Coordinates of C-alpha atoms and ligand atoms in Angstrom, one line a residue:
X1 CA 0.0 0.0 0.0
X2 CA 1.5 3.4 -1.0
X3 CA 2.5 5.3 2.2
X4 CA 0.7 9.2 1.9
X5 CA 3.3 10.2 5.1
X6 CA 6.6 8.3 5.8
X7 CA 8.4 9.2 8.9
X8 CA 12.2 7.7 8.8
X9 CA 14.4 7.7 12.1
X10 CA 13.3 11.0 12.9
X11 CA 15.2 13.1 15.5
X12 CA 13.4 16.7 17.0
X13 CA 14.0 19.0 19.4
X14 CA 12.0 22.0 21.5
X15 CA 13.8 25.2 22.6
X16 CA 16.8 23.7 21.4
X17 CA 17.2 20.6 23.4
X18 CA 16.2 16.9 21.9
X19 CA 13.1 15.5 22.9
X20 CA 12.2 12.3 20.7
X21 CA 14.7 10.1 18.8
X22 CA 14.4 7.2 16.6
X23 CA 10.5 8.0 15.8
X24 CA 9.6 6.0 12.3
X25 CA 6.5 5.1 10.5
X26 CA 4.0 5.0 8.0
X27 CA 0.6 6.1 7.0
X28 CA -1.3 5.0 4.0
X29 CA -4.9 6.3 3.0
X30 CA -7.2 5.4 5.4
X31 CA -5.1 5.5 8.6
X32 CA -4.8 7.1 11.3
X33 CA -1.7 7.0 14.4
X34 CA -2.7 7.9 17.8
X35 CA -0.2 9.7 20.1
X36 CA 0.2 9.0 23.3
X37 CA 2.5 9.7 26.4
X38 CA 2.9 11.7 29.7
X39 CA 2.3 16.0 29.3
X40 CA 6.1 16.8 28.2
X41 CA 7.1 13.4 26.1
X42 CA 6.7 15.6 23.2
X43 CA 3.8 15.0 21.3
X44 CA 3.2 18.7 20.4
X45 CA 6.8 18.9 18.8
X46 CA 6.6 16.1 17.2
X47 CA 3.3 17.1 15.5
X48 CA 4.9 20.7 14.9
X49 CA 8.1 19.0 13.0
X50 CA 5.9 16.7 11.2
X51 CA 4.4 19.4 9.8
X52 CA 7.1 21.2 8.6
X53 CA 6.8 24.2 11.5
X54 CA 10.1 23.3 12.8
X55 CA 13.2 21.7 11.4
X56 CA 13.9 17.8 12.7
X57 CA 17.4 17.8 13.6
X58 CA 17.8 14.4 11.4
X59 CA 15.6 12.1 10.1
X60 CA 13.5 12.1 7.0
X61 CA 9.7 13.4 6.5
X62 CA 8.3 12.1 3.3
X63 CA 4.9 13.4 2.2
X64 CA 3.6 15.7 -0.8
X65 CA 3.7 19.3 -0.7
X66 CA 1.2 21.2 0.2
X67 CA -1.2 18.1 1.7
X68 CA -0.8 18.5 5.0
X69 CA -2.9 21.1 7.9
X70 CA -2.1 21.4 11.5
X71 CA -4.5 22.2 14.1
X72 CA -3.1 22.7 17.3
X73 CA -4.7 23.9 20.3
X74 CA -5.6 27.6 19.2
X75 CA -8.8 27.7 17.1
X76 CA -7.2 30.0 14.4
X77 CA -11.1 32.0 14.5
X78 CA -11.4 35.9 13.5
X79 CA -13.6 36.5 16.0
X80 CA -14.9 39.4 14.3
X81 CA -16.4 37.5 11.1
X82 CA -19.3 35.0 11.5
X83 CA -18.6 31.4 12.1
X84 CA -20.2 31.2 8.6
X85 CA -17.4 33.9 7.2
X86 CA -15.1 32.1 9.2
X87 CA -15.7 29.1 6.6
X88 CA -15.6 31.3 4.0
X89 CA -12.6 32.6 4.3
X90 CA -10.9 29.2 5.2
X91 CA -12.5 27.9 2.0
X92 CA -11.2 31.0 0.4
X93 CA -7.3 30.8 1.0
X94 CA -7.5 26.9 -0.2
X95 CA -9.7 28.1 -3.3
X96 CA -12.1 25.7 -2.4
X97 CA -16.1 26.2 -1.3
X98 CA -17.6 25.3 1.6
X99 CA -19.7 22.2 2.0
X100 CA -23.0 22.6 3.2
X101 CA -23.1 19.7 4.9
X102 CA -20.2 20.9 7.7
X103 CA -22.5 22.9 9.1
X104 CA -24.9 19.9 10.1
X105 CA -21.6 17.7 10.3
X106 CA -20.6 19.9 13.2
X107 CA -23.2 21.3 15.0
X108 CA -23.6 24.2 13.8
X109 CA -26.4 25.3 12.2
X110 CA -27.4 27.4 14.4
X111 CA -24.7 29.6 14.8
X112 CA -23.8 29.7 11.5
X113 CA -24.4 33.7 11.6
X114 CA -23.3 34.2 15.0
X115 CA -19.9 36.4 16.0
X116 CA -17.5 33.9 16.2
X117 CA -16.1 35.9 19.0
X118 CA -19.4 35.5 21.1
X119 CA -18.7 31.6 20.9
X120 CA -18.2 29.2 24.1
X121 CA -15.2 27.4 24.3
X122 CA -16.3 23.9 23.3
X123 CA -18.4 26.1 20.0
X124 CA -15.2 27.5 18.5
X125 CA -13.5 24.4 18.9
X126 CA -16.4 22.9 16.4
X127 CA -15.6 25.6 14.1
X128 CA -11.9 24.8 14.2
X129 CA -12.2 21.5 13.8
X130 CA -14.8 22.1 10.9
X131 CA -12.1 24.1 9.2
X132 CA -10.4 20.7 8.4
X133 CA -13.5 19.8 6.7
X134 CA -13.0 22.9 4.5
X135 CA -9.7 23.2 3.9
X136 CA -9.5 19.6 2.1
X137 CA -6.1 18.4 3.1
X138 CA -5.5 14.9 3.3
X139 CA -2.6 14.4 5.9
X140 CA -3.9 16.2 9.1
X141 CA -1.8 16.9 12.2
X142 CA -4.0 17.3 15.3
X143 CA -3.1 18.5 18.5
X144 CA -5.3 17.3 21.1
X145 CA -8.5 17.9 18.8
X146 CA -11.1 17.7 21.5
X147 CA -10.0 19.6 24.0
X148 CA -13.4 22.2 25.3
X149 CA -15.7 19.7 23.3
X150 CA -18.4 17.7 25.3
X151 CA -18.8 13.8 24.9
X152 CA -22.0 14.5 22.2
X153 CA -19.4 17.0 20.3
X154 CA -16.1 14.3 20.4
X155 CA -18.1 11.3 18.9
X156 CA -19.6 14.1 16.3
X157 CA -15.5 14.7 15.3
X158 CA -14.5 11.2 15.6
X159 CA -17.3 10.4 13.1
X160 CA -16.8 13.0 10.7
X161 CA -12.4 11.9 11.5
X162 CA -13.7 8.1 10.6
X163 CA -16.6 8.2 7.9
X164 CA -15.5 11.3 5.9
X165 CA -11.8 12.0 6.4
X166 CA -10.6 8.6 6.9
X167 CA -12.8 6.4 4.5
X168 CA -12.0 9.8 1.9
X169 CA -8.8 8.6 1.6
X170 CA -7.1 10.7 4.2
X171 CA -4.8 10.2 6.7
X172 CA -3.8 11.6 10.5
X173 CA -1.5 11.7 13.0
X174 CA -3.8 13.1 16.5
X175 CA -2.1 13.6 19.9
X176 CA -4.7 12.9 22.6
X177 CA -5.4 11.8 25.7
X178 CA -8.9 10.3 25.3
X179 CA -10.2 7.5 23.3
X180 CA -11.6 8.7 20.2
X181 CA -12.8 5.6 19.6
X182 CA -11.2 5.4 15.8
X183 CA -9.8 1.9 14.5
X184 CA -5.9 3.5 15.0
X185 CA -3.3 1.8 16.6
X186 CA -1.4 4.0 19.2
X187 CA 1.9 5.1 19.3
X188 CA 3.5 6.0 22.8
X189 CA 6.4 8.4 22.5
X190 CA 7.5 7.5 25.9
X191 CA 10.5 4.6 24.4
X192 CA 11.4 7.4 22.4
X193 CA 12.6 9.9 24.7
X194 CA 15.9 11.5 23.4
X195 CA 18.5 10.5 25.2
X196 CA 19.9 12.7 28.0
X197 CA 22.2 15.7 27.0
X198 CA 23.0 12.9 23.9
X199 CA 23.3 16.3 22.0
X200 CA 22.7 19.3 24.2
X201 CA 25.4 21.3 23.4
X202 CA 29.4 22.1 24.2
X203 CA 30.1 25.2 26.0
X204 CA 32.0 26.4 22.6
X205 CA 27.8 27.0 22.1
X206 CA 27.8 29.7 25.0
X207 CA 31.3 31.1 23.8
Ligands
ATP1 N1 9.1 26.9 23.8 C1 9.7 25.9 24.5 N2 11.0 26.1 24.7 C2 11.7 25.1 25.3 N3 11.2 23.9 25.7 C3 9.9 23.7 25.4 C4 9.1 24.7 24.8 N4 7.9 24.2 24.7 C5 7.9 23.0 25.2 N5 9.1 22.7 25.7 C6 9.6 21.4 26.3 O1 9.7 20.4 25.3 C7 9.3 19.2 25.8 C8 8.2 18.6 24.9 O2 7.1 19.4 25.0 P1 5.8 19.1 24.2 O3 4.9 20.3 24.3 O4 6.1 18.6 22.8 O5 5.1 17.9 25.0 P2 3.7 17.2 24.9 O6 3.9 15.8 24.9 O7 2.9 17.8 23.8 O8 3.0 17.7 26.3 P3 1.5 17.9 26.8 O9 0.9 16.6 26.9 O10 1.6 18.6 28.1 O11 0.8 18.8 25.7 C9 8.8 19.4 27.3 O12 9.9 19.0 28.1 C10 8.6 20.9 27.3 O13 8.8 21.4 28.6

């Protein structure tokens, strides 16, 4: 099966300092890779180098351009616009349209013409997350997706992440720490844990 994301022996690092080593797999359409681990293992930076937001130190990312999104705990909403305007202008910048089913996809129908400023939390986190459903991209990079979203809310985004993304012919790497209840096996970062000042520097750095 052809892989859409390869990730080969991939080394990263936050603020400077390693934090995961030896990190390798694949993803073909249809799959998904859950990411699990204690707060710190380094989920987040892995998700940010996979994306291509920061550099790996070594170690190979292997996916088209221009296929991938990232969502990470920010909501990315003008709050100014309308949740529908919101869409819009999403759809807009990836020169797509919007589809009219999102709105019913993800609960929000009736706040389609509402500020999106004037949103609860667990409302502008559906609108992020439909975002993804506008935008198009096949490899998605999600960080801690549900976080604000109540248990009606989570199985609304794991079904749209299983019937439509998924079984679309997408892919997804997701860092949480609840079961989202998606056919993905899980990969904990915890064995992967850079090794201990294996490359934190000399003091020629400081010099
Ligand atoms: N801006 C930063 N500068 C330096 N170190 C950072 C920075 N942000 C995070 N770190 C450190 O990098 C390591 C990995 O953090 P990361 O955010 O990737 O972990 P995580 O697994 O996503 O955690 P959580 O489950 O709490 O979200 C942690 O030790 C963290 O303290």
């Amino acid at each position: 099966m052809t892989a859409l994301l390869s990730v080969r022996d991939l080394r990263c690092a936050r603020g400077g300092v390693p934090v995961l080593e030896r990190v390798s797999f694949d993803l073909a359409v249809g799959q998904a890779l859950i990411l699990r681990g204690p707060n710190g293992v380094g989920k987040t930076t892995l998700l940010r180098t996979l994306a291509g937001l920061q550099p790996a130190l070594s170690g190979e990312v292997i996916c088209a351009e221009g296929v991938t999104a990232y969502a990470s705990h920010a909501d990315g909403i003008k709050t100014a616009l309308t949740v529908a305007e919101n869409l819009s202008f999403w759809a807009q910048v990836h020169d797509r349209t919007v589809p009219d089913s999102v709105y019913a996809t993800f609960d929000l129908l009736a706040l389609r013409d509402r500020a999106a400023g004037t949103l609860s939390a667990g409302q502008k986190r559906r609108v992020g997350l439909a975002r993804l459903a506008v935008i198009g991209r096949p490899v998605l990079f999600l960080d801690e997706p549900t976080v604000s979203l109540d248990a009606f809310s989570v199985a609304m985004f794991a079904g749209w992440m299983r019937d439509v993304h998924l079984a679309g012919g997408g892919c997804a790497v997701i860092a949480t720490h609840i079961d989202l209840q998606i056919d993905a096996p899980t990969l904990d970062l915890t064995p992967f844990v850079a090794a201990a000042d294996a490359d934190g520097g000399s003091d020629a750095d400081f010099l």
